[in-house]
CSV table of C-alpha atoms and ligand atoms in Angstrom, one decimal:
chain,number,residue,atom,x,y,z
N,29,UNK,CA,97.1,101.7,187.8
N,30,UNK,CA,96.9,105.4,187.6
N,31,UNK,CA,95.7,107.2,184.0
N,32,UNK,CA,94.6,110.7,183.5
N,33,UNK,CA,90.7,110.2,183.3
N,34,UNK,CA,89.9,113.7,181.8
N,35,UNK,CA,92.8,115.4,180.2
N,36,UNK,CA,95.9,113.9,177.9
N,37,UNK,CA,98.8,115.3,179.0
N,38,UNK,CA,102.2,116.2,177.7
N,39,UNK,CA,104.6,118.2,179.0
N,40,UNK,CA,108.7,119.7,178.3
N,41,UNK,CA,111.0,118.5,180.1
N,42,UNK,CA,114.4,120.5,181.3
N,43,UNK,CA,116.2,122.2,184.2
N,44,UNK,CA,115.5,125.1,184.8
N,45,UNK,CA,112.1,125.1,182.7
N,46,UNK,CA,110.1,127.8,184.5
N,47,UNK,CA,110.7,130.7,181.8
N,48,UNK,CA,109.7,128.0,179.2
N,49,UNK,CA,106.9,129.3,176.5
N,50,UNK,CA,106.4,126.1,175.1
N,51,UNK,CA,103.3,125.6,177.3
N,52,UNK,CA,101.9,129.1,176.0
N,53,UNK,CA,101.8,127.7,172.8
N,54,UNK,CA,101.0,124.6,173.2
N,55,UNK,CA,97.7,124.6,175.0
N,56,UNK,CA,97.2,127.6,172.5
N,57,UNK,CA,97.1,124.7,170.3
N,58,UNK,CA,94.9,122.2,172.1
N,59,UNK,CA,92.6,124.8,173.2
N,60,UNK,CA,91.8,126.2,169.4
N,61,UNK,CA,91.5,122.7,168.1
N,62,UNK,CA,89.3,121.6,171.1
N,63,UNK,CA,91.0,119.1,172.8
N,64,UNK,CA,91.2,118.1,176.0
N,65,UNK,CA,95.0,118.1,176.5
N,66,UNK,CA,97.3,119.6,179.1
N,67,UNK,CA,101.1,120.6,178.6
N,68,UNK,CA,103.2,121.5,181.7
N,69,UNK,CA,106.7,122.3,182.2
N,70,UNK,CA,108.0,119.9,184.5
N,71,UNK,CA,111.9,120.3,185.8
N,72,UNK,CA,113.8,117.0,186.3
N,73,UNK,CA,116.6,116.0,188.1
N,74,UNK,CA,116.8,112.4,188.0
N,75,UNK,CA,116.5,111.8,183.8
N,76,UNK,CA,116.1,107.8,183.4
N,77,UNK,CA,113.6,107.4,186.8
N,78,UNK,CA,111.6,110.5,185.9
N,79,UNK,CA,110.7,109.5,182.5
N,80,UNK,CA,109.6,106.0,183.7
N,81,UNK,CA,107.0,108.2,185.8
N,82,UNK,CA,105.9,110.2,183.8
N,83,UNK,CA,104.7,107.3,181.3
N,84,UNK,CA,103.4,105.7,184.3
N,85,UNK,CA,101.4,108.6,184.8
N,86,UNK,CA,100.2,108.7,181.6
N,87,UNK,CA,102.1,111.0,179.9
N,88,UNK,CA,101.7,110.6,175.9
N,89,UNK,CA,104.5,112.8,174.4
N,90,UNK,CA,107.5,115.3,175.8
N,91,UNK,CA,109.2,118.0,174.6
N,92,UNK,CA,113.0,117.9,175.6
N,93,UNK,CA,115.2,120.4,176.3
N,94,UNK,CA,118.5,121.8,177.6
N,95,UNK,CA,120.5,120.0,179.3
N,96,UNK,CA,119.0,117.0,178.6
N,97,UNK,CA,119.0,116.3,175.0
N,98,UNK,CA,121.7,114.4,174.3
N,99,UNK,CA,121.8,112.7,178.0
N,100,UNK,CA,118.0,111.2,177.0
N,101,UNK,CA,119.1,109.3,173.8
N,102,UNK,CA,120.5,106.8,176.3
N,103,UNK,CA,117.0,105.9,177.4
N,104,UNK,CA,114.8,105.5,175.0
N,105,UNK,CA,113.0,102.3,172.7
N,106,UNK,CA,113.7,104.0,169.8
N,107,UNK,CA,115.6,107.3,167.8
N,108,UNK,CA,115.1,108.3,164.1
N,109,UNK,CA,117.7,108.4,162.1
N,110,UNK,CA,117.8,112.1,161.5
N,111,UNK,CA,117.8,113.0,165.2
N,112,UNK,CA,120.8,109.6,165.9
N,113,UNK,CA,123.0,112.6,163.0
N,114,UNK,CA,122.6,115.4,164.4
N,115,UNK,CA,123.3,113.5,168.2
N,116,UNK,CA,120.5,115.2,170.0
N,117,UNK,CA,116.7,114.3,170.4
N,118,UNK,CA,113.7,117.2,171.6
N,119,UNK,CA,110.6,115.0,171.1
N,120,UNK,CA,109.6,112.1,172.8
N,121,UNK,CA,106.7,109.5,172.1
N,122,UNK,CA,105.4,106.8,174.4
N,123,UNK,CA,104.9,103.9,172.6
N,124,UNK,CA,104.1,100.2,173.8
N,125,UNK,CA,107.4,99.4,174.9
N,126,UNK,CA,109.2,102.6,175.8
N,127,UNK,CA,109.8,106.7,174.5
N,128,UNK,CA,110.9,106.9,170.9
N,129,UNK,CA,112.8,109.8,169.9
N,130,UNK,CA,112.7,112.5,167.1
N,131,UNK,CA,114.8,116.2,166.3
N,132,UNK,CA,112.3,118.9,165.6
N,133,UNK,CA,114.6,121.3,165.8
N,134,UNK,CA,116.3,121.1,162.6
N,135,UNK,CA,112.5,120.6,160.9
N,136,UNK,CA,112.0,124.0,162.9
N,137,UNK,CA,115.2,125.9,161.2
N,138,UNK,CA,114.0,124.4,157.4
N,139,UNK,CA,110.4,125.6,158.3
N,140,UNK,CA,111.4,129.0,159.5
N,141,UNK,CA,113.6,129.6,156.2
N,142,UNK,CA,111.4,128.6,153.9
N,143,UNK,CA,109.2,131.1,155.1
N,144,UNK,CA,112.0,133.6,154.8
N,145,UNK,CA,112.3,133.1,150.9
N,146,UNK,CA,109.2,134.1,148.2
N,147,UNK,CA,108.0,131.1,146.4
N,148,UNK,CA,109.2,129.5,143.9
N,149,UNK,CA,112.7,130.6,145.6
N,150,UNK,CA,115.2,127.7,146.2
N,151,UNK,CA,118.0,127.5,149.2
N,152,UNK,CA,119.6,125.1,147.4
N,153,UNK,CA,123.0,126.4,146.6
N,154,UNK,CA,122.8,129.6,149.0
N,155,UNK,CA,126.3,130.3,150.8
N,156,UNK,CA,125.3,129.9,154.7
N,157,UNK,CA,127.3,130.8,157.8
N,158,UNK,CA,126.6,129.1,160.7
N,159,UNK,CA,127.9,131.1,164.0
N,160,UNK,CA,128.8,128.9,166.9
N,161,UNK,CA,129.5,125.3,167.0
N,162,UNK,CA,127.4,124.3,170.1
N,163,UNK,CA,124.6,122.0,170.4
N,164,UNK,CA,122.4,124.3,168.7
N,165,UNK,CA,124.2,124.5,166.1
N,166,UNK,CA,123.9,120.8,165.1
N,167,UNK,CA,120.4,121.4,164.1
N,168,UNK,CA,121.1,124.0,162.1
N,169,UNK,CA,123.7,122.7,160.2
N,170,UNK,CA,122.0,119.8,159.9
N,171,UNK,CA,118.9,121.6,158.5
N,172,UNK,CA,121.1,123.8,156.1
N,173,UNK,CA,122.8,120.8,154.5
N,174,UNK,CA,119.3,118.9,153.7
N,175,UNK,CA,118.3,122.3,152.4
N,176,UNK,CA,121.0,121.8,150.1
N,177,UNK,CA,123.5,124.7,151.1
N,178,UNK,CA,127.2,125.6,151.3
N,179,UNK,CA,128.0,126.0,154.8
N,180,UNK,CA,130.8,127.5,156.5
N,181,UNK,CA,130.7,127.4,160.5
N,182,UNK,CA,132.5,130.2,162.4
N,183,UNK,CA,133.6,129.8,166.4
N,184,UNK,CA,135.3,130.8,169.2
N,185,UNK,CA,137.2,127.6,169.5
N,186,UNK,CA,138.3,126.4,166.4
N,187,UNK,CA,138.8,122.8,167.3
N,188,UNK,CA,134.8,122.8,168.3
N,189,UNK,CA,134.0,124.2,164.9
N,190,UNK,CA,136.1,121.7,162.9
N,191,UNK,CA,134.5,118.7,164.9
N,192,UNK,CA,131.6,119.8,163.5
N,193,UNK,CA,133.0,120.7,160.2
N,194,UNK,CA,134.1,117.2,159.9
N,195,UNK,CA,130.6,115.9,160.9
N,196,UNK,CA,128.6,117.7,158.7
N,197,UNK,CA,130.8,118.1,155.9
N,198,UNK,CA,131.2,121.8,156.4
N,199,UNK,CA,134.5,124.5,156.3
N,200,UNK,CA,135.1,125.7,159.7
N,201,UNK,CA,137.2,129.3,160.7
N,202,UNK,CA,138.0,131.1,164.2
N,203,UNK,CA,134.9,133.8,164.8
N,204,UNK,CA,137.9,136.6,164.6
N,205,UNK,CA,138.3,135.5,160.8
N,206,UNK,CA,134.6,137.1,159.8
N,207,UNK,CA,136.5,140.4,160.2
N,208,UNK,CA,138.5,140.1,157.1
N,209,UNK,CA,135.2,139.1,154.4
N,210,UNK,CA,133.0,141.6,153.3
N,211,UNK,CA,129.0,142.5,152.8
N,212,UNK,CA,127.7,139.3,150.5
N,213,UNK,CA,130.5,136.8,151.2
N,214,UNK,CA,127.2,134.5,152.6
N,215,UNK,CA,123.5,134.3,151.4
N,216,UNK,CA,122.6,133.3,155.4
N,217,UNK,CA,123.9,133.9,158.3
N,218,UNK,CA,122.6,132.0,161.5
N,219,UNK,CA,123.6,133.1,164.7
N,220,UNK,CA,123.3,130.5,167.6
N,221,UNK,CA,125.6,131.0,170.4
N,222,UNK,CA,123.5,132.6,173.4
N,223,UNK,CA,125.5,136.1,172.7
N,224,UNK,CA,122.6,138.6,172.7
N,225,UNK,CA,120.2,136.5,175.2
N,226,UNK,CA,118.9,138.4,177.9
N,227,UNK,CA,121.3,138.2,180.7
N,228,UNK,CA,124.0,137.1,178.3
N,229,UNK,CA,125.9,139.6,176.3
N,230,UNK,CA,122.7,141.1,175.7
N,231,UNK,CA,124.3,144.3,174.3
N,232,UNK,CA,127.0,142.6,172.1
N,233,UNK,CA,126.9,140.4,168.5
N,234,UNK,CA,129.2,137.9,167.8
N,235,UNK,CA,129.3,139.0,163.9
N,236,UNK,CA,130.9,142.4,162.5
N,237,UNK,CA,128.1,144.4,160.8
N,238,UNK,CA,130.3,144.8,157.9
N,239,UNK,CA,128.9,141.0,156.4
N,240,UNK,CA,125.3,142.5,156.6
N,241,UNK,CA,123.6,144.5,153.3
N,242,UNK,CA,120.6,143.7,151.1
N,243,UNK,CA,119.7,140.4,150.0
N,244,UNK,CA,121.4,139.0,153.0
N,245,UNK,CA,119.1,136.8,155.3
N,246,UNK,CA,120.0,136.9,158.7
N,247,UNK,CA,118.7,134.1,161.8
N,248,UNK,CA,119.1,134.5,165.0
N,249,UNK,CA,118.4,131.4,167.5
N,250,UNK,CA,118.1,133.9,170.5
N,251,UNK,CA,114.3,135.1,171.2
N,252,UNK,CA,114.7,137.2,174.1
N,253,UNK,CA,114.4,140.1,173.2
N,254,UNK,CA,113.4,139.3,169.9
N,255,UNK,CA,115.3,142.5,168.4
N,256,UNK,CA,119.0,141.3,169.7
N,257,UNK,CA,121.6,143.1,168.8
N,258,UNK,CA,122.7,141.1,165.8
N,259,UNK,CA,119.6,141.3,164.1
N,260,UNK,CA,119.2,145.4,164.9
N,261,UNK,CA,122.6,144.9,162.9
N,262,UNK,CA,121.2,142.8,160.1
N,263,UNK,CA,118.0,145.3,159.8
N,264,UNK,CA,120.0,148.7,159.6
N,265,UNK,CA,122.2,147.4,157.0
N,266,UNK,CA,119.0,146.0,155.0
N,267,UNK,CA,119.3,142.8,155.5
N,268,UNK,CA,116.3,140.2,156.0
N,269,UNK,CA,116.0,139.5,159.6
N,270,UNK,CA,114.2,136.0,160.7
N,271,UNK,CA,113.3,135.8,164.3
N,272,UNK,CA,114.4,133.1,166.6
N,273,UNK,CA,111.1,132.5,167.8
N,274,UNK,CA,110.1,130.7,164.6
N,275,UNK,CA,112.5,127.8,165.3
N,276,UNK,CA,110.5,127.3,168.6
N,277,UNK,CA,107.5,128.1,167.0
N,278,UNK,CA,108.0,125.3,164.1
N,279,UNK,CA,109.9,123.2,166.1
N,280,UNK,CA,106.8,123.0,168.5
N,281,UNK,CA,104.1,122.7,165.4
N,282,UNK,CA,106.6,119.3,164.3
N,283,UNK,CA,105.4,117.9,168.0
N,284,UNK,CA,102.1,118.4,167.8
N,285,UNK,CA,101.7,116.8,164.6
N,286,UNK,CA,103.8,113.6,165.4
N,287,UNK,CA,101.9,113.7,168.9
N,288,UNK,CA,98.7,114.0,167.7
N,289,UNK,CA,98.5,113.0,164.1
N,290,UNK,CA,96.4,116.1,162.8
N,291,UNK,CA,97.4,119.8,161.6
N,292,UNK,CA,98.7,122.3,164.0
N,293,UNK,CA,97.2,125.4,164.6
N,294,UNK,CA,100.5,127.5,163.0
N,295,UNK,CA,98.3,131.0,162.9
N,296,UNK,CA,96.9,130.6,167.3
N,297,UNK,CA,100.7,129.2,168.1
N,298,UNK,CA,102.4,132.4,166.3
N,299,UNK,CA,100.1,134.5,168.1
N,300,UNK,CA,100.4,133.1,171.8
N,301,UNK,CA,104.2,133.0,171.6
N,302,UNK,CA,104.2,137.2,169.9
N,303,UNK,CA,102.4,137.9,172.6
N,304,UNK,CA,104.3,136.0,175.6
N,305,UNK,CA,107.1,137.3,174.5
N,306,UNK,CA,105.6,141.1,174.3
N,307,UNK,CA,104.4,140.4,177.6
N,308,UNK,CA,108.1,139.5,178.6
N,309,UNK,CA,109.7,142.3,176.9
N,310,UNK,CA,107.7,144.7,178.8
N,311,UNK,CA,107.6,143.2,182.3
N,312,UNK,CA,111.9,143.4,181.6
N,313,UNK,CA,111.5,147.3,180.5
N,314,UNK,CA,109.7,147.6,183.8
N,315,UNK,CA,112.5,145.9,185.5
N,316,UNK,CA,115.5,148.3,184.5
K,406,ATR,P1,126.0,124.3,174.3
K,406,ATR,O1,125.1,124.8,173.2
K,406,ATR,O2,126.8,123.1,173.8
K,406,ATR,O3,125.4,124.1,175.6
K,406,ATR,P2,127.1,126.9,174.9
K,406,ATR,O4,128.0,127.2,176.0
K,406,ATR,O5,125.7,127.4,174.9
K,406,ATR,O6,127.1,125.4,174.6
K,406,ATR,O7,127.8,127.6,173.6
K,406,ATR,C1,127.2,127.4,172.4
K,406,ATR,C2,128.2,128.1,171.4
K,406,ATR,O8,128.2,129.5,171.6
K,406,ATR,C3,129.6,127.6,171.4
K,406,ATR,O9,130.0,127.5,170.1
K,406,ATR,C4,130.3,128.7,172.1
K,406,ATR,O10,131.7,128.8,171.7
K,406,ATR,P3,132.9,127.8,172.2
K,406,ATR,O11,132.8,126.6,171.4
K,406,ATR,O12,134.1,128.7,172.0
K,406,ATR,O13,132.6,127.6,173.7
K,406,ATR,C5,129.6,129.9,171.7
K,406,ATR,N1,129.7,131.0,172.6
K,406,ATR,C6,129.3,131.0,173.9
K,406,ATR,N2,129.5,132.2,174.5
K,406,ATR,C7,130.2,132.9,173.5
K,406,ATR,C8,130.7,134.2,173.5
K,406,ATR,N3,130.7,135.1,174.6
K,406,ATR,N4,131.3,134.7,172.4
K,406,ATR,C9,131.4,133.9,171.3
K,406,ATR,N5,130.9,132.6,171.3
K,406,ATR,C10,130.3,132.1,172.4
């Protein structure tokens, strides 16, 4: 038998995971509500046998992420039926007979936008472009549907954006289409391709500036940097700009609650990831 005798641990799983700031903010978490809980970033290579180890170890819950998120639906006891929708899982459970698995991804794109709006403001009815049609993008057109909105998806490859269109219930156009509407054609634009990433088109957007102007809300999935391009864009139009930290950042407060069954420290998570990631942003200045 072997259990952890002083600490409950959890953990993300992934490959690569070693720029991960989920444990930032997670032991953040534990360590402002005083328990005695460990998260660690843990790369795997052999999906089905690892997991049966780590519960044999004693691990309690697991955040999942690229490139196994779809791969690990094949594995587990259990899926709700939000996360079997959108096709993906990020959360895992132990329970008595296996890992159940939840989405808090999309929870983490409905949290993040509700914070974007004043209250008393409604989404419902809002014209929202989603840019990209990968597996990102499922949880955030998932999110933007239950939030009630209109949502056209714009991509590269067509054919990938009307799969989804057809999924989802969504209209789907080529990316090179966005040139032809105006400021105000969409209440929300989301960006979630990895254009703009560090490393990764970090100097380019995927959307003309032209869409941008007040009362637009834009989203950016990308959080390094945090300023990308597209939302410099957004900004110096006067547009609303949402960071795509707060998708990890919600999607992460979702786990601890299922996890542990009490209220996550929002305020301490916010504030370990801001500063990760200013800690990031400057140790890359230093690079160039
Ligand atoms: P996934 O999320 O499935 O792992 P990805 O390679 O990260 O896939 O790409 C996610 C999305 O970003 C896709 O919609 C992809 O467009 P395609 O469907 O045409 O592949 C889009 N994408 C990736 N790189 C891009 C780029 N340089 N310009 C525009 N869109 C891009």
């Amino acid at each position: 038998m072997i259990r952890p005798a002083q600490e409950r641990l959890f953990g993300v799983i992934g490959y690569p995971v070693g720029h991960s700031l989920s444990p930032v903010m997670m032991n953040r978490a534990f360590e402002v509500c005083g328990l005695s809980c460990r998260y660690l970033a843990m790369e795997v290579t052999e999906l089905e046998k690892d997991l049966e180890v780590l519960a044999k170890v004693g691990f309690e819950g697991l955040s999942v992420t690229v490139p196994y998120k779809e791969d690990v639906m094949k594995f587990l006891s259990g899926i709700d039926v939000n996360a079997s929708f959108i096709g993906a899982v990020n959360t895992l459970k132990r329970s008595g007979d296996g890992w159940e698995g939840i989405n808090t991804d999309w929870i983490g794109v409905v949290k993040s936008l509700e914070e974007a709006l004043p209250s008393g403001t409604s989404w419902v009815g809002k014209r929202a472009l989603v840019v990209g049609a990968g597996g990102a993008s499922r949880a955030v057109i998932f999110a933007l549907k239950k939030m009630g909105m209109d949502v056209t998806i714009a991509n590269r490859t067509l054919k990938n954006a009307e799969i989804l269109g057809e999924r989802f219930s969504c209209r789907a156009m080529p990316l090179e289409a966005l040139r032809d509407f105006g400021a105000c054609s969409w209440d929300l634009i989301v960006q979630t391709t990895p254009v703009g990433m560090k490393g990764y088109g970090e100097n380019e957007s995927p959307v003309p500036p032209s869409l941008f102007a007040p009362g637009v809300i834009a989203m950016d999935i990308v959080y390094t940097p945090r300023w990308t391009v597209f939302l410099r864009d957004a900004h110096k139009r006067g547009a609303d700009v949402v960071f795509g930290y707060k998708m990890l950042l919600y999607q992460g407060v979702a786990q601890f609650e299922w996890w542990l069954n009490e209220r996550a420290p929002v305020e301490a998570m916010r504030d370990a990831l801001e500063r990760a990631l200013e800690t990031r942003e400057r140790v890359y200045k230093s690079d160039v």
